[in-house]
Short mmCIF file of C-alpha atoms in Angstrom, two decimals:
data_model
loop_
_atom_site.label_atom_id
_atom_site.label_comp_id
_atom_site.label_asym_id
_atom_site.label_seq_id
_atom_site.Cartn_x
_atom_site.Cartn_y
_atom_site.Cartn_z
CA MET A 1 82.68 99.74 100.55
CA ALA A 2 85.88 100.33 102.43
CA LYS A 3 87.47 98.47 105.36
CA CYS A 4 88.28 100.10 108.66
CA ASP A 5 92.10 100.15 109.17
CA VAL A 6 91.64 99.21 112.87
CA CYS A 7 88.94 96.52 113.07
CA GLY A 8 88.53 95.55 109.33
CA LYS A 9 84.79 96.27 109.42
CA ASP A 10 83.22 96.93 105.99
CA GLU A 11 81.99 100.58 105.97
CA SER A 12 79.82 102.02 103.22
CA MET A 13 80.54 105.63 104.29
CA PRO A 14 84.00 105.53 105.74
CA TYR A 15 85.80 108.36 107.57
CA ASN A 16 89.08 109.53 106.19
CA CYS A 17 91.31 111.01 108.85
CA ARG A 18 92.76 114.26 107.66
CA HIS A 19 95.66 113.94 110.15
CA CYS A 20 97.06 110.45 109.31
CA GLY A 21 95.17 109.65 106.03
CA GLY A 22 93.66 106.35 107.26
CA THR A 23 90.27 104.98 106.66
CA TYR A 24 88.07 104.13 109.63
CA CYS A 25 84.48 103.17 110.69
CA GLY A 26 82.23 105.29 112.94
CA GLU A 27 83.65 103.67 116.01
CA HIS A 28 87.26 104.36 115.22
CA ARG A 29 86.88 107.66 113.31
CA LEU A 30 88.16 109.86 116.19
CA PRO A 31 91.96 110.25 116.27
CA GLU A 32 92.16 108.98 119.90
CA ASN A 33 90.30 105.86 118.84
CA HIS A 34 92.73 104.74 116.16
CA ASP A 35 96.03 105.73 117.71
CA CYS A 36 96.40 108.58 115.16
CA THR A 37 99.93 109.63 114.58
CA GLY A 38 98.84 113.19 114.15
CA LEU A 39 97.34 113.21 117.61
CA GLN A 40 100.47 112.54 119.49
CA ASN A 41 102.36 115.17 117.41
CA TRP A 42 99.55 117.76 117.37
CA ASN A 43 101.92 120.60 118.16
CA ASP A 44 104.86 119.21 116.27
CA PRO A 45 105.05 120.72 112.70
CA ASP A 46 107.10 117.62 111.58
CA GLY A 47 105.29 115.01 113.50
CA VAL A 48 102.60 113.83 110.96
CA PHE A 49 105.24 112.98 108.38
CA ASP A 50 107.65 111.55 110.88
CA SER A 51 106.56 107.98 111.77
CA GLY A 52 109.37 107.74 114.28
CA PHE A 53 110.58 104.56 112.63
CA ASP A 54 114.37 104.10 112.49
CA ASP A 55 115.19 102.92 108.91
CA SER A 56 118.94 102.70 109.56
CA VAL A 57 120.61 99.36 109.41
CA ASN A 58 122.51 99.73 112.70
CA GLY A 59 119.86 101.80 114.60
CA GLY A 60 120.67 105.12 116.15
CA GLY A 61 117.25 106.84 116.15
CA SER A 62 117.84 108.79 112.93
CA LYS A 63 114.91 110.33 111.01
CA SER A 64 113.68 108.86 107.75
CA LYS A 65 114.84 110.47 104.54
CA ALA A 66 111.25 111.46 103.69
CA SER A 67 110.92 113.27 107.01
CA SER A 68 114.27 115.09 106.52
CA LEU A 69 112.90 116.37 103.21
CA THR A 70 109.73 117.69 104.73
CA ASP A 71 111.83 119.35 107.51
CA LYS A 72 113.39 121.59 104.68
CA LEU A 73 110.14 122.81 103.26
CA PRO A 74 109.46 126.53 104.06
CA ILE A 75 105.86 125.81 105.20
CA ASN A 76 104.24 123.91 108.10
CA THR A 77 103.62 120.41 106.93
CA GLY A 78 102.17 119.20 110.18
CA ALA A 79 98.64 118.68 111.35
CA GLY A 80 98.05 122.25 112.05
CA GLY A 81 99.62 123.50 108.76
CA PRO A 82 97.97 124.59 105.58
CA LEU A 83 98.70 121.27 103.84
CA ALA A 84 96.66 119.34 106.49
CA TYR A 85 93.47 120.61 104.80
CA PHE A 86 94.32 118.63 101.58
CA ARG A 87 95.09 115.40 103.39
CA GLY A 88 92.19 113.07 102.72
CA ASN A 89 90.54 115.67 100.50
CA MET A 90 91.50 114.82 97.01
CA THR A 91 88.67 116.79 95.43
CA TYR A 92 90.14 120.01 96.75
CA THR A 93 93.72 118.92 95.83
CA LEU A 94 92.44 118.45 92.23
CA LEU A 95 90.74 121.87 92.34
CA ALA A 96 93.92 123.51 93.66
CA LEU A 97 95.96 121.81 90.85
CA MET A 98 93.55 123.13 88.30
CA TRP A 99 93.94 126.67 89.51
CA ILE A 100 97.71 126.41 89.83
CA THR A 101 97.84 125.04 86.25
CA PHE A 102 95.69 127.84 85.09
CA LEU A 103 98.03 130.44 86.70
CA ALA A 104 101.02 128.69 85.14
CA GLN A 105 99.35 129.00 81.72
CA LEU A 106 98.96 132.68 82.15
CA ILE A 107 102.53 133.15 83.27
CA THR A 108 103.91 130.90 80.50
CA GLN A 109 101.93 132.74 77.85
CA ALA A 110 103.12 136.12 79.06
CA VAL A 111 106.78 135.21 79.46
CA ALA A 112 107.31 132.53 76.67
CA GLY A 113 104.44 133.21 74.30
CA PRO A 114 101.29 131.45 73.22
CA ARG A 115 103.18 128.71 71.23
CA VAL A 116 105.07 127.50 74.20
CA ALA A 117 102.01 127.61 76.29
CA GLN A 118 100.06 125.50 73.76
CA ASP A 119 102.90 122.96 73.56
CA LEU A 120 102.76 122.54 77.33
CA PHE A 121 99.06 122.75 78.20
CA VAL A 122 96.99 122.05 75.06
CA LEU A 123 96.20 118.68 73.56
CA SER A 124 95.80 119.04 69.75
CA SER A 125 95.60 117.05 66.58
CA TRP A 126 99.05 118.16 65.62
CA ASN A 127 100.88 117.48 68.88
CA VAL A 128 99.05 114.35 70.13
CA GLU A 129 102.46 112.70 70.56
CA TYR A 130 103.20 115.27 73.40
CA VAL A 131 102.02 112.77 76.05
CA TRP A 132 102.23 115.17 78.83
CA THR A 133 99.51 117.27 77.35
CA TRP A 134 97.14 114.23 77.86
CA VAL A 135 97.28 115.18 81.59
CA THR A 136 98.13 118.91 81.57
CA SER A 137 95.16 119.72 79.13
CA THR A 138 92.83 118.27 81.68
CA PHE A 139 93.99 120.62 84.40
CA ALA A 140 94.42 123.58 81.94
CA HIS A 141 91.53 125.96 80.91
CA GLY A 142 90.78 128.46 78.29
CA GLY A 143 89.59 131.35 80.48
CA PHE A 144 88.43 132.46 83.86
CA MET A 145 84.75 131.52 83.49
CA HIS A 146 85.75 128.21 81.89
CA ILE A 147 87.66 127.10 84.97
CA VAL A 148 84.96 128.56 87.39
CA PHE A 149 82.15 126.50 85.80
CA ASN A 150 84.17 123.30 85.94
CA SER A 151 85.31 123.96 89.47
CA ILE A 152 81.64 124.36 90.57
CA VAL A 153 80.67 120.95 89.40
CA ILE A 154 83.72 119.25 90.77
CA PHE A 155 83.36 121.09 94.10
CA PHE A 156 79.75 119.86 94.62
CA PHE A 157 79.96 116.31 93.30
CA GLY A 158 83.67 115.43 93.83
CA PRO A 159 83.41 114.87 97.59
CA LEU A 160 80.55 112.52 97.11
CA VAL A 161 82.43 110.25 94.83
CA GLU A 162 85.52 110.56 97.03
CA ARG A 163 83.59 109.36 99.99
CA TYR A 164 82.44 106.25 98.15
CA VAL A 165 85.56 105.24 96.25
CA GLY A 166 88.41 106.87 98.27
CA SER A 167 90.88 109.60 97.44
CA LEU A 168 93.26 107.52 95.25
CA LYS A 169 90.51 106.13 92.97
CA LEU A 170 88.94 109.59 92.57
CA ALA A 171 92.37 110.93 91.37
CA ILE A 172 92.66 108.04 88.99
CA LEU A 173 89.13 108.56 87.65
CA PHE A 174 89.78 112.27 87.18
CA VAL A 175 93.10 111.89 85.32
CA VAL A 176 92.07 108.89 83.21
CA SER A 177 88.64 110.21 82.25
CA GLY A 178 90.08 113.66 81.54
CA ALA A 179 92.79 112.17 79.24
CA LEU A 180 90.45 109.74 77.45
CA ALA A 181 88.01 112.48 76.90
CA GLY A 182 90.60 114.78 75.42
CA LEU A 183 92.03 112.04 73.14
CA GLY A 184 88.48 110.94 72.07
CA GLN A 185 87.60 114.54 71.11
CA ILE A 186 90.75 114.87 68.99
CA GLY A 187 90.18 111.47 67.33
CA ILE A 188 86.49 112.10 66.49
CA SER A 189 87.28 115.60 65.23
CA MET A 190 89.89 114.39 62.93
CA ALA A 191 87.58 111.66 61.69
CA GLN A 192 85.07 114.30 60.83
CA GLY A 193 87.62 116.33 58.96
CA ASP A 194 87.99 119.10 61.64
CA PRO A 195 91.45 118.82 63.32
CA SER A 196 91.42 120.84 66.59
CA SER A 197 92.84 121.37 69.97
CA VAL A 198 91.23 120.83 73.30
CA LEU A 199 91.62 121.64 76.98
CA GLY A 200 89.60 121.68 80.19
CA ALA A 201 88.33 119.39 82.98
CA SER A 202 84.77 118.91 81.80
CA GLY A 203 85.49 115.38 80.72
CA ALA A 204 86.64 114.61 84.20
CA ALA A 205 83.81 116.58 85.78
CA LEU A 206 81.18 114.73 83.77
CA ALA A 207 82.76 111.40 84.67
CA ILE A 208 82.20 112.42 88.34
CA LEU A 209 78.67 113.43 87.48
CA GLY A 210 78.06 110.16 85.76
CA VAL A 211 79.11 108.21 88.91
CA ILE A 212 76.66 110.02 91.10
CA THR A 213 73.92 109.73 88.56
CA ILE A 214 74.13 105.92 88.68
CA LEU A 215 74.34 105.89 92.44
CA ASN A 216 71.41 108.20 92.98
CA PRO A 217 69.58 109.28 89.76
CA ASN A 218 66.79 110.99 91.68
CA LEU A 219 69.16 113.24 93.64
CA ARG A 220 67.65 116.62 93.58
CA VAL A 221 69.90 119.40 92.32
CA TYR A 222 69.35 123.07 91.90
CA LEU A 223 70.69 124.28 88.56
CA PHE A 224 71.86 127.85 88.76
CA PHE A 225 70.91 127.65 92.40
CA MET A 226 67.23 128.10 91.34
CA ILE A 227 65.96 125.40 89.03
CA PRO A 228 65.18 122.07 90.87
CA MET A 229 65.41 118.82 88.93
CA PRO A 230 66.38 115.19 89.44
CA LEU A 231 70.07 114.58 88.56
CA TRP A 232 69.26 112.09 85.86
CA ILE A 233 67.48 114.82 83.82
CA LEU A 234 70.58 117.02 84.03
CA THR A 235 72.74 114.09 82.92
CA ALA A 236 70.40 113.08 80.18
CA GLY A 237 70.41 116.65 78.89
CA PHE A 238 74.23 116.66 78.51
CA ALA A 239 74.17 113.20 76.85
CA ILE A 240 71.36 114.18 74.27
CA LEU A 241 73.02 117.48 73.42
CA SER A 242 76.40 115.85 72.90
CA LEU A 243 74.95 112.95 70.82
CA GLY A 244 73.06 115.43 68.70
CA PHE A 245 76.18 117.36 67.71
CA ILE A 246 78.37 114.32 67.24
CA GLY A 247 75.70 112.58 65.20
CA GLY A 248 75.41 115.67 62.98
CA GLY A 249 79.11 115.54 62.21
CA ALA A 250 79.87 118.59 64.51
CA ALA A 251 81.74 117.14 67.54
CA GLY A 252 83.28 120.54 68.12
CA ALA A 253 80.39 122.77 67.22
CA PHE A 254 80.54 126.30 68.60
CA ASN A 255 84.06 125.37 69.81
CA ILE A 256 82.60 123.14 72.50
CA ALA A 257 84.17 119.65 72.95
CA HIS A 258 80.83 117.69 72.75
CA ALA A 259 82.66 114.33 72.15
CA ALA A 260 84.81 114.92 75.32
CA HIS A 261 81.65 115.59 77.27
CA LEU A 262 80.03 112.37 76.21
CA ILE A 263 83.11 110.31 76.65
CA GLY A 264 83.70 111.49 80.17
CA LEU A 265 80.04 110.96 80.95
CA VAL A 266 80.13 107.30 79.66
CA ILE A 267 83.19 106.56 81.67
CA GLY A 268 81.50 107.88 84.80
CA LEU A 269 78.32 105.96 84.13
CA ALA A 270 80.22 102.79 83.61
CA TYR A 271 82.33 103.24 86.77
CA GLY A 272 79.22 104.20 88.74
CA GLU A 273 77.55 100.94 87.66
CA TYR A 274 80.56 99.04 88.72
CA ILE A 275 80.50 100.65 92.19
CA LYS A 276 76.80 100.05 92.52
CA ARG A 277 77.23 96.37 91.76
CA THR A 278 80.20 95.83 94.10
CA GLN A 279 79.55 98.26 96.97
CA ASN A 280 76.58 99.08 99.22
CA VAL A 281 76.46 102.85 99.07
CA ARG A 282 74.09 105.44 100.31
CA ALA A 283 73.74 108.76 98.64
CA PRO A 284 72.17 112.03 99.85
CA SER A 285 68.66 113.03 98.63
CA GLN A 286 69.41 116.69 97.82
CA LEU A 287 72.35 118.71 96.59
CA GLN A 288 72.49 122.39 95.41
CA LEU A 289 74.38 122.88 92.20
CA GLY A 290 75.28 126.20 90.67
CA GLY A 291 77.05 125.98 87.38
CA GLY A 292 76.65 125.75 83.65
CA GLY A 293 76.60 128.65 81.16
CA PRO A 294 76.76 128.25 77.42
CA GLY A 295 77.73 124.63 76.63
CA GLY A 296 77.32 123.57 80.23
CA PRO A 297 80.33 122.95 82.40
CA GLY A 298 83.37 124.24 80.68
CA GLY A 299 81.47 126.94 78.84
CA PRO A 300 81.98 127.92 75.16
CA GLY A 301 85.22 127.30 73.30
CA GLY A 302 87.87 129.71 72.40
CA PRO A 303 89.08 130.92 68.94
CA GLY A 304 91.27 129.03 66.52
CA GLY A 305 89.55 125.67 66.66
CA ARG A 306 90.33 125.07 70.36
CA ARG A 307 87.70 123.14 72.20
CA ARG A 308 87.02 123.66 75.78
CA PHE A 309 85.65 120.89 77.79
#
């Protein structure tokens, strides 16, 4: 449940304005109904980021420092520019960051070598103190199909979660669940005597899946665009598979991060239950999902003990 920035009305399915970033009810969702800053500066490439507020002590009508910085960017940062698409669309921003990180991995590996790439992008048992890898490993991936499968799940389910919890909370859920899933995988693997490394967004993707499963367990999805099933069956399948491997002492069997899958899913289920108890949400009755492959979202793992999740 979110409040309209204009009238304060509680709205279970709020509208996020892509021009000013505000949250509004159905009555105030149109830019002209909430005095949108992007509306009055529609043809001004600097207008959306320029509030027009004079932050100088003595006045004088000078622009804010933030606005001056955006003026120097070599791209259109206004309402009609390419960045406007990502404003209020955190799901697609996260997907873009995943692909940018994947490209950075390839470039780093080609220029500086695989050792440097691993130190920057892979969370492992032997570099767990590299705290930046707790986050970068969530956005990094082990191959093209690996990132494609994860992107499909996030693309379909991410906007639903974002609609219910908002862009900021989705971003926090993604980063926190991804980091905890990776750390949990490393910890369980070490406890089972199998030190390893891990990377991928499946922990975060399954957290998103878990949220939707709680909100609407009977949501009909189409696995591989062909096989219809209720969402809870798909989720239960991931949970049973992961529990089986972890219980058998093989949290990283077939180079798949089963522990990371389960941890991400549990985080999502718990957060979904919290949302269900505190917000009045309505979920769609049908969704088409195409993804999977060996090991589900994230695919099979790579060589050298590295788990993809």
